[in-house]
XYZ file of C-alpha atoms in Angstrom:
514
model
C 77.875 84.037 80.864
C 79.531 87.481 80.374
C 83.600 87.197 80.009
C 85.308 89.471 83.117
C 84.569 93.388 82.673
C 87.386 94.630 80.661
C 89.307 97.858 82.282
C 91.111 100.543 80.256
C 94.972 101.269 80.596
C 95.562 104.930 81.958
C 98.471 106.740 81.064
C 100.641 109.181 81.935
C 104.468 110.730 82.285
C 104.952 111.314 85.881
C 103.016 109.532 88.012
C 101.012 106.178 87.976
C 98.640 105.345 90.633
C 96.251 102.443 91.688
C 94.734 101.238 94.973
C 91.595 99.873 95.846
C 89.644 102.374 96.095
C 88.890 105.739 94.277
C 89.067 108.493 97.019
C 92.172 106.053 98.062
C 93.920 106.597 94.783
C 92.685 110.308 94.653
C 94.403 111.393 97.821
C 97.540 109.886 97.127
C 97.811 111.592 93.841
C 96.786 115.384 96.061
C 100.059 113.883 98.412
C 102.084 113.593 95.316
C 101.339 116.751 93.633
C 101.863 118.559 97.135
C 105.772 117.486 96.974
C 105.175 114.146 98.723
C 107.086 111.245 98.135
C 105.244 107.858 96.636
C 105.764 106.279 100.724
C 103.784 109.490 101.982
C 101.216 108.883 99.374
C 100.901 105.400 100.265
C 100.555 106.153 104.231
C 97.430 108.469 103.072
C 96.009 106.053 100.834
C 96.387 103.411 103.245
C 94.306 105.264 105.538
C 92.149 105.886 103.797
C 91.567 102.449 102.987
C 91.088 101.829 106.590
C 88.158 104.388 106.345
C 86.491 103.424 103.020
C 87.105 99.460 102.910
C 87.313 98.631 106.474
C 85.924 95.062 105.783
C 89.171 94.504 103.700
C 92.264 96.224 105.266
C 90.939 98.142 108.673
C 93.383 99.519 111.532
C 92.951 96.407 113.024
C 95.125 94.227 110.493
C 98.437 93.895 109.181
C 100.444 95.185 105.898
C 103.428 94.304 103.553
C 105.087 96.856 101.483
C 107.477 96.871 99.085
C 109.615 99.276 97.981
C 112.242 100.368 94.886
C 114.315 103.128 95.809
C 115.401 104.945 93.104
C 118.737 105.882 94.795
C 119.638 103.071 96.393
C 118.679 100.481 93.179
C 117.265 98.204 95.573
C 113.962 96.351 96.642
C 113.564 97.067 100.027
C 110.467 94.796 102.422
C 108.456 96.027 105.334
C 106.744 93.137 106.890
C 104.161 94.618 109.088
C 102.120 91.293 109.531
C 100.833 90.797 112.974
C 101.930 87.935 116.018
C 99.900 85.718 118.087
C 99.650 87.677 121.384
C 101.777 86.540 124.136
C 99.033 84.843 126.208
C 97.828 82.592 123.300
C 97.166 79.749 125.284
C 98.879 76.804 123.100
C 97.653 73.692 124.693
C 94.023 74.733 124.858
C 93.775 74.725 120.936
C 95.113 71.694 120.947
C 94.670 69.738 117.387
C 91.259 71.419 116.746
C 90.293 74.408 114.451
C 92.303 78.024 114.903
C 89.888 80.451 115.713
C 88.340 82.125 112.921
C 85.717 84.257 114.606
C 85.912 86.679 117.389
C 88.530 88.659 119.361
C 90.854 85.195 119.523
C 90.953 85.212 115.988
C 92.864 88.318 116.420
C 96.687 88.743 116.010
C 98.462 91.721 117.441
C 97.568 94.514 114.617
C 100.653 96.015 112.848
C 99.334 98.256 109.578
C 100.450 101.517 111.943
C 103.949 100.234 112.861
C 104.510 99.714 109.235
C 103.546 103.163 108.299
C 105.900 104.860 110.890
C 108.632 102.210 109.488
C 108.157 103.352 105.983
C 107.660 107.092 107.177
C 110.580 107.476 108.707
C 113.084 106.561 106.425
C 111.272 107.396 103.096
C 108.600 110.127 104.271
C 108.638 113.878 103.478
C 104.815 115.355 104.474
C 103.764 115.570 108.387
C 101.573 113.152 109.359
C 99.269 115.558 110.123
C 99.084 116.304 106.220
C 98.617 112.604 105.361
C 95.835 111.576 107.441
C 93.900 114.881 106.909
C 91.788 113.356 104.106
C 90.972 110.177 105.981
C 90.144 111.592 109.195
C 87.982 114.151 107.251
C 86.378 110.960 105.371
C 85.630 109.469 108.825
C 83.948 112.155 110.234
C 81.963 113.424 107.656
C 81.040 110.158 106.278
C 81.303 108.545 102.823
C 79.076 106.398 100.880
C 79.772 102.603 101.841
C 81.582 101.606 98.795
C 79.397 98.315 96.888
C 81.786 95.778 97.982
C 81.603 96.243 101.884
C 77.876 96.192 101.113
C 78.235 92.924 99.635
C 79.967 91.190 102.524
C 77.761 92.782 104.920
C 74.687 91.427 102.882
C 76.574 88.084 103.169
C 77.624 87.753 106.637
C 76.718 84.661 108.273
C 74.680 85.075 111.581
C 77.696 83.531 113.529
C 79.626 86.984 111.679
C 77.118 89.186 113.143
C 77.018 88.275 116.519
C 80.429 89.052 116.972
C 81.095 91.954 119.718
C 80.708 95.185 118.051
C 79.865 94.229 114.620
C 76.251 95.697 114.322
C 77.423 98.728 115.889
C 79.941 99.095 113.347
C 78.054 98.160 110.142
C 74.330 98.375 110.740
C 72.652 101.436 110.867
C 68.774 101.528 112.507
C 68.714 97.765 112.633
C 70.135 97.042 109.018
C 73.400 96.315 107.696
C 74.711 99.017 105.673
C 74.321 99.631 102.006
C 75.729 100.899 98.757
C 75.695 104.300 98.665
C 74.322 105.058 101.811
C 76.381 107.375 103.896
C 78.777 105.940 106.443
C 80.068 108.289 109.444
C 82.719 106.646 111.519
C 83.352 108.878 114.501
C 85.688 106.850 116.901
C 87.710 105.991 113.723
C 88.593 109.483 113.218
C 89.475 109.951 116.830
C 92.005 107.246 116.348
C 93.302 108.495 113.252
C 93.119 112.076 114.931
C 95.645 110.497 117.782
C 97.895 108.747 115.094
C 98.161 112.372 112.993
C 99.323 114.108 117.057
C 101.142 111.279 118.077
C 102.355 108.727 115.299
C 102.297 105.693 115.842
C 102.295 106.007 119.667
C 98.832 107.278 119.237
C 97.523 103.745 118.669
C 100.203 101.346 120.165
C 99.866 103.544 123.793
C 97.514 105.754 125.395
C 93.471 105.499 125.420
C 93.323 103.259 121.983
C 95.556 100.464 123.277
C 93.524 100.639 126.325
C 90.304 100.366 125.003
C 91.154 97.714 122.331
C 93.382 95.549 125.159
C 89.692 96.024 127.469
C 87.649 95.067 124.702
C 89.551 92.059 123.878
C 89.355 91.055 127.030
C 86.147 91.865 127.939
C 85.219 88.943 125.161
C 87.851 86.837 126.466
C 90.457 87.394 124.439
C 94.423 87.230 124.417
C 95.419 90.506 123.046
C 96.838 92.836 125.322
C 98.529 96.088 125.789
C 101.938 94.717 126.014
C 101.347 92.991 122.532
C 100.663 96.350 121.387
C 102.739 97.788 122.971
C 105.592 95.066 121.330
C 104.095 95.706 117.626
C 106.682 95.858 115.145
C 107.083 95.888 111.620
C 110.406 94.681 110.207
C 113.020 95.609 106.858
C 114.103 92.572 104.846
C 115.764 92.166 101.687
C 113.665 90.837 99.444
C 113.687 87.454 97.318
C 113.790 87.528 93.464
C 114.478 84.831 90.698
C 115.078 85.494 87.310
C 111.956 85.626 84.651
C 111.987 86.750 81.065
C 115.063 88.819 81.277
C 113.987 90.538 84.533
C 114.114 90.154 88.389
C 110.647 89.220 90.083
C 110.949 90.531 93.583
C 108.571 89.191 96.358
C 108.689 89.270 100.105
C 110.245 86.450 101.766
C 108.688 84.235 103.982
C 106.426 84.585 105.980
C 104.740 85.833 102.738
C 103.804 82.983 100.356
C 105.189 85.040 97.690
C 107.902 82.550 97.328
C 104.893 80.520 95.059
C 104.656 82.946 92.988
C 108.976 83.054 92.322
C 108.517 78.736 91.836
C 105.715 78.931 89.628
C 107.436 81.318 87.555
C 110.504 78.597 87.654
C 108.390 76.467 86.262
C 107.462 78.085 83.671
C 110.637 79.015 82.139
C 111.530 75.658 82.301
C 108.638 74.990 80.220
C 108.989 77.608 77.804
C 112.524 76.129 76.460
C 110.757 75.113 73.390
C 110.017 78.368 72.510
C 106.161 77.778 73.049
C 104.277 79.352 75.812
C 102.922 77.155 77.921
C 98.746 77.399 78.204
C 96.459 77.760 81.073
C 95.901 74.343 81.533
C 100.138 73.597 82.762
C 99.691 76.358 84.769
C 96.960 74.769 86.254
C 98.750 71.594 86.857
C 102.393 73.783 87.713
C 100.733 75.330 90.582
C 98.593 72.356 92.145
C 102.283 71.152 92.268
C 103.814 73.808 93.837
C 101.040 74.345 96.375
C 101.419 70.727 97.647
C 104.452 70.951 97.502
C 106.140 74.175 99.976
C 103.207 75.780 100.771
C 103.609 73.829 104.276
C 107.056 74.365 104.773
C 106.200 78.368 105.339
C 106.235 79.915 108.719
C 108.076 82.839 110.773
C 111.607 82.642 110.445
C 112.195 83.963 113.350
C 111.475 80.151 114.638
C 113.428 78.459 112.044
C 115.640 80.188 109.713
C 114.305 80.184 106.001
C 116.603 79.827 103.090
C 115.629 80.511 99.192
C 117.206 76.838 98.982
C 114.298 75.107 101.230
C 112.056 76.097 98.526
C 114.010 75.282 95.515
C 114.184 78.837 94.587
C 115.164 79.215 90.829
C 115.130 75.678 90.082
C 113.334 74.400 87.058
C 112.053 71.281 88.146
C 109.988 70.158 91.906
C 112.757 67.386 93.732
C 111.438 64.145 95.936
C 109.620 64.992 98.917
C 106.912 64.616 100.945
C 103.423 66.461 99.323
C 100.110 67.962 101.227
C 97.594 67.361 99.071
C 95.091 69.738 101.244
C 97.702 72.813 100.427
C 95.420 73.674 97.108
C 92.203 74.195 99.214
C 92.194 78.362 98.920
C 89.669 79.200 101.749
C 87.835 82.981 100.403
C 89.903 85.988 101.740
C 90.364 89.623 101.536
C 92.797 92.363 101.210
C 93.113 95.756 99.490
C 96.623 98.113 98.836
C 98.114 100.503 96.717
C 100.555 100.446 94.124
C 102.574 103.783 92.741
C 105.267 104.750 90.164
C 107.224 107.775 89.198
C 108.982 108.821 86.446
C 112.089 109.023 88.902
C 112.198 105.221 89.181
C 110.495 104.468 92.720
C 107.580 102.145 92.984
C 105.739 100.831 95.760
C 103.129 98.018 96.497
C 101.576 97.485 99.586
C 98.592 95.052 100.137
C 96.564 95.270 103.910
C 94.708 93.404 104.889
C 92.242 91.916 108.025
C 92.331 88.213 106.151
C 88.944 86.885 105.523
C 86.059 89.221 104.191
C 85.134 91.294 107.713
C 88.065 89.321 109.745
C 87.208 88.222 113.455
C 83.930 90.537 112.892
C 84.782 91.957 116.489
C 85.010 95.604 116.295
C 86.065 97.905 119.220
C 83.254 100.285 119.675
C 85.481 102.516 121.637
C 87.697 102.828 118.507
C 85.931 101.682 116.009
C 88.349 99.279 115.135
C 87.459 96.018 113.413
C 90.115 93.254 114.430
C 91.351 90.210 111.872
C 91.624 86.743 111.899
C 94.832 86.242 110.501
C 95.125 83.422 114.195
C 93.072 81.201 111.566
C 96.436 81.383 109.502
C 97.952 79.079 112.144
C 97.953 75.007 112.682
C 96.604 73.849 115.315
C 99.587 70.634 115.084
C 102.642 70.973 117.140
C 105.889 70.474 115.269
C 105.191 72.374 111.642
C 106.588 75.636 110.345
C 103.133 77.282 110.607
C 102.419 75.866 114.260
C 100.577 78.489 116.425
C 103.310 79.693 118.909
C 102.603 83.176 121.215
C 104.674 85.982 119.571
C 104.568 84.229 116.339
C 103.962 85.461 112.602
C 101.641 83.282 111.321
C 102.565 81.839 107.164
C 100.848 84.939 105.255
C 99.004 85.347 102.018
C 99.760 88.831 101.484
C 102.027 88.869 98.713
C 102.836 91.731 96.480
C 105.656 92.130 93.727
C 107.601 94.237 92.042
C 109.427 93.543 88.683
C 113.169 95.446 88.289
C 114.953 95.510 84.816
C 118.812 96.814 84.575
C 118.479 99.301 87.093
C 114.328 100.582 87.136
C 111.657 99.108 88.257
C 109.338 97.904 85.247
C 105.975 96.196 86.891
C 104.568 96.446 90.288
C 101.635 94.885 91.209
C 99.313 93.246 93.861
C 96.365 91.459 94.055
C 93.681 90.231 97.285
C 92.458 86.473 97.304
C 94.524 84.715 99.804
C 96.665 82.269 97.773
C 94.859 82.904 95.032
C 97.436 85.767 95.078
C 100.248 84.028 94.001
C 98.210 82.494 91.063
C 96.743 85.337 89.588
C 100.166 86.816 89.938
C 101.711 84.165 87.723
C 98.923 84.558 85.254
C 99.212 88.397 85.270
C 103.379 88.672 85.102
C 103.786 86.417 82.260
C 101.154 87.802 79.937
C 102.905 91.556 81.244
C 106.090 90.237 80.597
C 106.200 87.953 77.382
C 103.404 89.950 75.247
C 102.816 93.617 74.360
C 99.288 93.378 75.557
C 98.222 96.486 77.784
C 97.451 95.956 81.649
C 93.794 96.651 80.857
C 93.898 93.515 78.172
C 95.346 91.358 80.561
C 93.307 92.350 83.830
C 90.754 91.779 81.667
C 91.209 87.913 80.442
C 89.774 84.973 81.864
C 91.415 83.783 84.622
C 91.737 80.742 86.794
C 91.936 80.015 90.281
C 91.114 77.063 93.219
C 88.619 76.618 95.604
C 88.211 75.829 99.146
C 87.306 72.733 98.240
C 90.613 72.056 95.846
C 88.800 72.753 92.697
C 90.067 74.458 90.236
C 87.437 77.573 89.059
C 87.625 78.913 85.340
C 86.262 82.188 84.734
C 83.867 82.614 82.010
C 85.665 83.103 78.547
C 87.878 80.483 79.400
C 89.182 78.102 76.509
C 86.827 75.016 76.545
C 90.089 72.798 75.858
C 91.633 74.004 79.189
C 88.572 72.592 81.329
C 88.870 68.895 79.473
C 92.929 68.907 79.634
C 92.449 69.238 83.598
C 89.428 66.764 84.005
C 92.034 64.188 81.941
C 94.566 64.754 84.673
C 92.095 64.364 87.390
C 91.209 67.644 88.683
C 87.642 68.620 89.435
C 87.074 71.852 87.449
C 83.951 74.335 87.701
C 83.580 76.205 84.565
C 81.969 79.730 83.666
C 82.503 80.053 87.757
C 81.615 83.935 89.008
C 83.071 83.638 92.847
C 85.110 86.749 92.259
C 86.496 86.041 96.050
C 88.753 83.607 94.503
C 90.065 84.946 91.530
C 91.429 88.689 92.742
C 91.531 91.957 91.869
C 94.897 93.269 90.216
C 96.144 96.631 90.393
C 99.160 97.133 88.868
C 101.722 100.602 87.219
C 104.382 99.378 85.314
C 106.951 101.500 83.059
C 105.735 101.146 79.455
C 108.001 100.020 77.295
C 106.886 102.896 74.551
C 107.655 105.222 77.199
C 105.620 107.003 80.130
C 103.520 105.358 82.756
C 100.933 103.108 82.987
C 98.322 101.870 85.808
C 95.256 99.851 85.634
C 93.246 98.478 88.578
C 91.262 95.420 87.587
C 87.168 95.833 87.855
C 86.811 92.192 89.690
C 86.588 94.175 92.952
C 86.001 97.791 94.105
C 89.500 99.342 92.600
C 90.545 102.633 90.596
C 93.660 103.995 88.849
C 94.993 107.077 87.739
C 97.856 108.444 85.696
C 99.359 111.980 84.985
């Protein structure tokens, strides 16, 4: 079986660019060259993500941005994940299943609130000028991008009888496909409102209404007033220390605190001066996974410390261990990473969860709603149990990598918690070799399953299957589910000088550099 397709490094001196999708990436590098700072590109990217990729990171999800000031030296978070709406009716769900499917999958969406958060105290351009390109895309139509054809060609029946869904993604009967030319009218009114009104043009007026009466039209439990309530939130962020650098991630409710103890680990297994292979990594994660993945939820219910996670320790302590935390059900997100040659870097990942989220779409709006509810337990009593006004424990985990004073590496990748893995896999071959990004996007990789097994792409070291079978793990070899193993794109100051960006050719993605 053929070996991953291998992507070339781009390079350039002021700029580096990468999102996950071309006429993404190409708008934020117009924004850029028209005096706009790398926030104001990333607000016109992400729209335009919304436009091209809806399946993957619509209006209807959530976000989480980071972001490296330049002035201020410091990695700054913008959680703009979604909560359960207020009327989520806790008892009801009892013990059972979260929703996965329809409007109660649906937390409140947040991707706008987090672009007025970041726009106001890092944006330069009008929003007028930033969502120009997307509501232009939206009207006249662009050609539905291969990997949205793909999930459409996939959807299960249960998918496509969700409220809205056929009149958002079939055309004459038939679900859309690649290359054929996809007009989006009521999205580009709602962007149209957003570019007069900011982000009171979605969170009030006729779009809140008509999403609130289509939820509950389909008896769901998102209303205005959750709208209305949206908020995205600043945090500091949460770093340890890897390979003479600081790995920065966002705390939790992002699982990006996995990424930070795998890393741990794998210091601690470096002090002989070999680098550990694919196989401990394996083994590393499994460990973590079962180990904290459980103990994430919103903080705002229970106050989370870097210390309840062992953060920067080199070794797991006693405790208790959920061996189901290693089954990686398929999801999907897309983002944008930037750089500049003034030292600010960015990396936001949106996303609507699973491949085509609740598959309810507003046909007032346009608007296809997640499923990030399915996030929740169902079980009273745990971090992650479902609670109205509640974040739910997050996938979405990007990272950015600071040395002395500039950033060096930022990067993000979709695939649930698959995230965190091909994170680990990606930072230490960027940060202990002098391989390019392309090389490394490029290599085999290796991720889990829903099912708790562990996947190894094709090109994979035959050794590395047999040292995992020995320890008990049920592995899948030359396996080609690229919903599990990600899609990096990542800019990164190169250590020869200049910029560099790559976006990994797993999944729809492109990257630029000037």
């Amino acid at each position: 079986m053929a070996r991953p397709a291998r992507p070339k490094s781009q390079y350039g001196r002021l700029t580096a660019i990468a999102s996950g999708h071309h006429l993404a990436t190409l708008t934020a590098q117009r924004v850029v060259e028209q005096g706009g700072s790398l926030v104001d590109a990333m607000v016109a990217a992400s729209a335009m993500l919304t436009v091209t990729l809806p399946h993957a990171g619509s209006l209807g999800g959530c976000g989480l941005l980071l972001v490296y000031d330049a002035a201020s030296h410091q990695v700054q978070v913008l959680n703009g994940t979604g909560r359960a709406p207020a009327a989520t009716p806790v008892e009801e769900l009892g013990v059972g299943e979260m929703p996965r499917l329809g409007v109660r999958a649906a937390v409140t969406p947040t991707l706008v609130r987090l672009w007025a958060r970041a726009h106001e105290r890092f944006g330069r351009l009008s929003w007028a000028q930033l969502l120009a390109p997307s509501i232009a895309a939206a009207t006249t139509g662009v050609g539905t991008a291969e990997e949205l054809a793909g999930s459409l060609a996939g959807a299960d029946a249960a998918l496509r009888a969700q409220p809205g869904f056929t009149d958002c993604f079939h055309r004459n009967g038939q679900p859309l496909t690649a290359g054929q030319p996809m007009r989006q009218p009521q999205l580009a009114e709602v962007l149209q409102a957003i570019a007069r009104q900011g982000e009171s043009g979605f969170y009030s007026g006729w779009v809140a209404r008509s999403l609130a009466a289509f939820c509950a039209e389909h008896g769901g439990w998102l209303g205005q007033d959750d709208l209305a309530r949206a908020q995205a939130d600043w945090y500091e962020s949460w770093s340890t220390h890897y390979a003479g650098r600081q790995v920065h991630v966002a705390p939790p409710n992002s699982l990006g605190v996995l990424l930070l103890r795998q890393l741990n680990l794998r210091t601690a297994a470096s002090g002989g001066g070999d680098a550990p292979g694919p196989a401990d990594d394996v083994l590393r994660a499994v460990a973590v996974l079962q180990r904290y993945r459980a103990r994430i939820g919103d903080p705002a219910r229970r106050r989370l410390l870097p210390g309840d996670f062992e953060l920067g320790e080199r070794r797991i302590g006693p405790g208790p261990s959920d061996p189901v935390a290693t089954h990686a059900a398929p999801a999907d997100a897309t983002g944008f990473v930037a750089m500049d040659v003034d030292g600010n870097a960015v990396a936001l990942l949106q996303s609507v969860f699973q491949p085509l989220g609740s598959g309810a779409a507003d046909p007032g709006t346009g608007v296809l709603l997640n499923n990030r509810m399915a996030e929740f337990r169902a079980e009273p009593g745990l971090p992650n149990s479902v609670h109205p006004m509640a974040r739910p424990a997050h996938t979405l985990s990007p990272w950015i990598v600071v040395r002395g004073n500039r950033p060096e590496l930022a990067a993000i990748s979709p695939g649930g918690i698959g995230q965190t893995t091909a994170g680990l896999q990606f930072a230490a071959g960027a940060l202990e070799t002098d391989a390019t990004l392309g090389e490394l996007a490029g290599r085999p990789r290796w991720s889990l399953n829903s099912a708790g097994e562990v996947l190894l792409e094709p090109g994979m070291d035959a050794t590395v299957a047999a040292a995992l079978r020995a320890r008990g793990l049920s592995v899948v070899e030359d396996a080609l589910q690229d919903q599990y193993f990600g899609s990096i794109k990542a800019v990164r100051a190169n250590p020869l000088g200049g910029l560099e960006a790559v976006a990994d050719l797993r999944r729809q993605a492109h990257a630029v550099a000037w």
